[in-house]
Coordinates of C-alpha atoms in Angstrom, one line a residue:
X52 CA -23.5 -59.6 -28.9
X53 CA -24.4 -55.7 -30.0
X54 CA -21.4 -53.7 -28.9
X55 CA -23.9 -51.3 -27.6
X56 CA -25.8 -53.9 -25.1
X57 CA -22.3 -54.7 -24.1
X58 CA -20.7 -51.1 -23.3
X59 CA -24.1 -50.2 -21.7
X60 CA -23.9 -53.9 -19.4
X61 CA -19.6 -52.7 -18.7
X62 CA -21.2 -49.1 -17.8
X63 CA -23.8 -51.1 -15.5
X64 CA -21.1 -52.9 -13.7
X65 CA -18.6 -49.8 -13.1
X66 CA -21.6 -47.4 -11.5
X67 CA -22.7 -50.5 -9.1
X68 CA -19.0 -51.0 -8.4
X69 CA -18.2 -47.3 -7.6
X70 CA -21.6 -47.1 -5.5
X71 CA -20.1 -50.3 -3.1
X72 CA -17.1 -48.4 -2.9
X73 CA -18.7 -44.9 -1.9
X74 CA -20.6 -47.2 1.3
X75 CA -17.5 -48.5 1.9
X76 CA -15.6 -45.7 2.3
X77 CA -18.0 -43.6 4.3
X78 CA -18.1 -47.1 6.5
X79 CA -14.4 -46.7 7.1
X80 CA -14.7 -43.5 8.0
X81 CA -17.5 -43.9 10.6
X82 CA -15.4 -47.1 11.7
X83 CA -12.2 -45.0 12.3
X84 CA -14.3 -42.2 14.0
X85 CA -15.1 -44.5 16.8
X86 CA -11.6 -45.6 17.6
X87 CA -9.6 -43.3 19.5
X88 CA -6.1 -42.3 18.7
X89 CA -3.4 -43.8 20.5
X90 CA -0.9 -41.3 22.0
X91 CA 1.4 -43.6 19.9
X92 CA -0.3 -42.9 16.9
X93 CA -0.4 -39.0 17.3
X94 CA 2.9 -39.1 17.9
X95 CA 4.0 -40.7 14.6
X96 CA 1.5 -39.3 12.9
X97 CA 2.6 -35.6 13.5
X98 CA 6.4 -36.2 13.0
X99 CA 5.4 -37.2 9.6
X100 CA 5.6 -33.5 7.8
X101 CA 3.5 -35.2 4.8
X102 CA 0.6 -35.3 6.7
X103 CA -1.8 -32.7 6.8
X104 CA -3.1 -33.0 10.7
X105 CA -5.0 -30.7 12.8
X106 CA -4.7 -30.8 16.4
X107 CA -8.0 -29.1 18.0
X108 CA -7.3 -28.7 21.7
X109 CA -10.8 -28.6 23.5
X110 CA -10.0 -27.1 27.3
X111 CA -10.7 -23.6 28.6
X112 CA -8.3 -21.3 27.2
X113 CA -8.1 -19.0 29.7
X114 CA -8.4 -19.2 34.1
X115 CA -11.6 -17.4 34.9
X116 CA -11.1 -15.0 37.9
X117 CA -12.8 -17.2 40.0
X118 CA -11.1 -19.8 39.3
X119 CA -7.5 -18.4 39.6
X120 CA -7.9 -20.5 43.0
X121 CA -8.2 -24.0 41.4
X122 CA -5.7 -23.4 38.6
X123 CA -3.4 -25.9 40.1
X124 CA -6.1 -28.3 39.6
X125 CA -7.6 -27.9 36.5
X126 CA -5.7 -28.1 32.4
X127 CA -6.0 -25.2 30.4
X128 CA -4.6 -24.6 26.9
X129 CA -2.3 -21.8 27.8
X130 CA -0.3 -24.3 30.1
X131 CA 1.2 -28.0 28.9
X132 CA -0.4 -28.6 25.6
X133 CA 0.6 -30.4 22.0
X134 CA 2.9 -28.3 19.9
X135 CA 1.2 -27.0 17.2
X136 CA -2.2 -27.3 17.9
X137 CA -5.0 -24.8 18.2
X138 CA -7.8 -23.7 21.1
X139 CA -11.4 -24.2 20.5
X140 CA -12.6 -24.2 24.0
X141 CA -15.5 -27.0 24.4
X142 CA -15.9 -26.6 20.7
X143 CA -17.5 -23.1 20.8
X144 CA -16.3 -20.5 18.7
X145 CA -17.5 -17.7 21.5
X146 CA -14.9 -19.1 24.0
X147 CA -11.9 -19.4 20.8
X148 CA -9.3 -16.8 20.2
X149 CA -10.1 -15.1 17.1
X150 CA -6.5 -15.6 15.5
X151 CA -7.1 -19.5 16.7
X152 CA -10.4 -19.4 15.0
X153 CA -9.1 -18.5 11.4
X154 CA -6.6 -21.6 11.2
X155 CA -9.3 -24.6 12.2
X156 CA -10.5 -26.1 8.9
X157 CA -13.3 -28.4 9.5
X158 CA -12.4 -30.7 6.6
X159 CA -8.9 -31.7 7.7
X160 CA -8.0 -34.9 9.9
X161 CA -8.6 -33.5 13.1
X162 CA -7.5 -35.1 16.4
X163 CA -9.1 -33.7 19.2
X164 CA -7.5 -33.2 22.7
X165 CA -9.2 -32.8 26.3
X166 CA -8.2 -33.0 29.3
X167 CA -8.9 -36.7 29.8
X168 CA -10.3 -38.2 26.4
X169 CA -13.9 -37.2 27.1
X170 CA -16.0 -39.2 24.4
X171 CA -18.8 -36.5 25.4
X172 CA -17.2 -33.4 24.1
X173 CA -15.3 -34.8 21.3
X174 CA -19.0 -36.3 20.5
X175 CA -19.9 -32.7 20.4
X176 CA -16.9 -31.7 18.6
X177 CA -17.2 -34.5 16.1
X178 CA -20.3 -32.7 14.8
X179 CA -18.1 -29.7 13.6
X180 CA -15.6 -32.0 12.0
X181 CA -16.1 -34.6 9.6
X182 CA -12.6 -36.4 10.0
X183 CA -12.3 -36.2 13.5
X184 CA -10.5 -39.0 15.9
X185 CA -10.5 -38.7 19.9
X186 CA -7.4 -38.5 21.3
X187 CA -7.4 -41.5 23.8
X188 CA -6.2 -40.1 27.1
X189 CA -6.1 -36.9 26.5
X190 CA -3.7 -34.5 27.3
X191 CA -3.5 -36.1 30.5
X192 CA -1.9 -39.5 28.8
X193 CA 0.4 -37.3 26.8
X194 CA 1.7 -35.8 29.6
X195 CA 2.4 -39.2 31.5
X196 CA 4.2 -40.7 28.5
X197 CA 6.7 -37.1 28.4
X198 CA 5.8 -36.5 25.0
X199 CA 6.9 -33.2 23.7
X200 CA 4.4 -30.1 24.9
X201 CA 4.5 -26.3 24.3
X202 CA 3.5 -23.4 27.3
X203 CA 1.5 -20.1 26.8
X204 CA -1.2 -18.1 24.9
X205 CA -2.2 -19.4 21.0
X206 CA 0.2 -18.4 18.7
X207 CA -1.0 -18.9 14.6
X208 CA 1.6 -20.3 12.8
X209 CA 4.2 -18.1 10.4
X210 CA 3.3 -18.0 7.0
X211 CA 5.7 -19.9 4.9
X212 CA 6.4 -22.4 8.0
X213 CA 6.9 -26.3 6.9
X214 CA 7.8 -29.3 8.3
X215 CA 6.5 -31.3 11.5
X216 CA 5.7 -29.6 14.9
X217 CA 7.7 -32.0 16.9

């Protein structure tokens, strides 16, 4: 056979091979989007200081005067939420602390936190972040499994800072 029909049919095969696996990965990823994090899974996942993780935490950051009222009631970032991660109330950047707002990087594996696991917002959220996951639960399920959890305003974390959050 002409060495040149054969590297062009060995060139043939690797582009139709490489195409499958492009499908296959953005499958994957679709797949994994649709299945919720396990509280579990977070867990693990963020005591592992090898992964790059962001933690986007969706409630209202701050009791509206109005509101002071039902505070008892209702979650809000500034009380019980999951060390290390950042506000971005109901995914609007309006509602977000500023310092909060130059740390969220939409490309990272994002794992986003409401009050009860709302598929609606994180469907809104999802929009903003490629790699995102639902945190099954929410913050509620953390809470009831004791799980490590940090109190007070948004604090961006020191430059220089390594490890896990946990």
């Amino acid at each position: 056979m002409n060495p040149k029909i054969e590297r062009a049919i060995y060139i043939g095969i690797i582009v139709v091979l490489a195409g499958y696996l492009l499908v296959l990965g953005k499958q994957q990823l679709e797949l994994k989007k649709k299945l919720p994090v396990t509280i579990e899974e977070l867990y693990n996942m963020l005591s592992n200081p090898k992964l790059n993780l962001q933690i986007i935490d969706v409630r209202p950051y701050e009791v509206d005067e109005e509101e002071e009222d039902e505070a008892e009631e209702i979650d809000y970032y500034t009380g019980a939420h999951i060390p290390g991660s950042i506000p971005f109330p109901d995914c609007d950047e309006s509602k977000t602390p500023e310092e909060a707002l130059k740390q969220i990087n939409p490309y990272l594996p994002t794992i986003i936190v409401s009050k009860d696991g709302d598929p609606e917002i994180f469907k809104k959220c999802a929009q903003k972040f490629p790699f995102a996951r639902n945190l099954a639960g929410g913050i509620e399920a953390w809470d009831e499994e004791g799980y490590p959890e940090e109190e007070g305003e948004y604090e961006p974390p020191s430059a220089g800072g390594g490890g896990g959050c946990l």
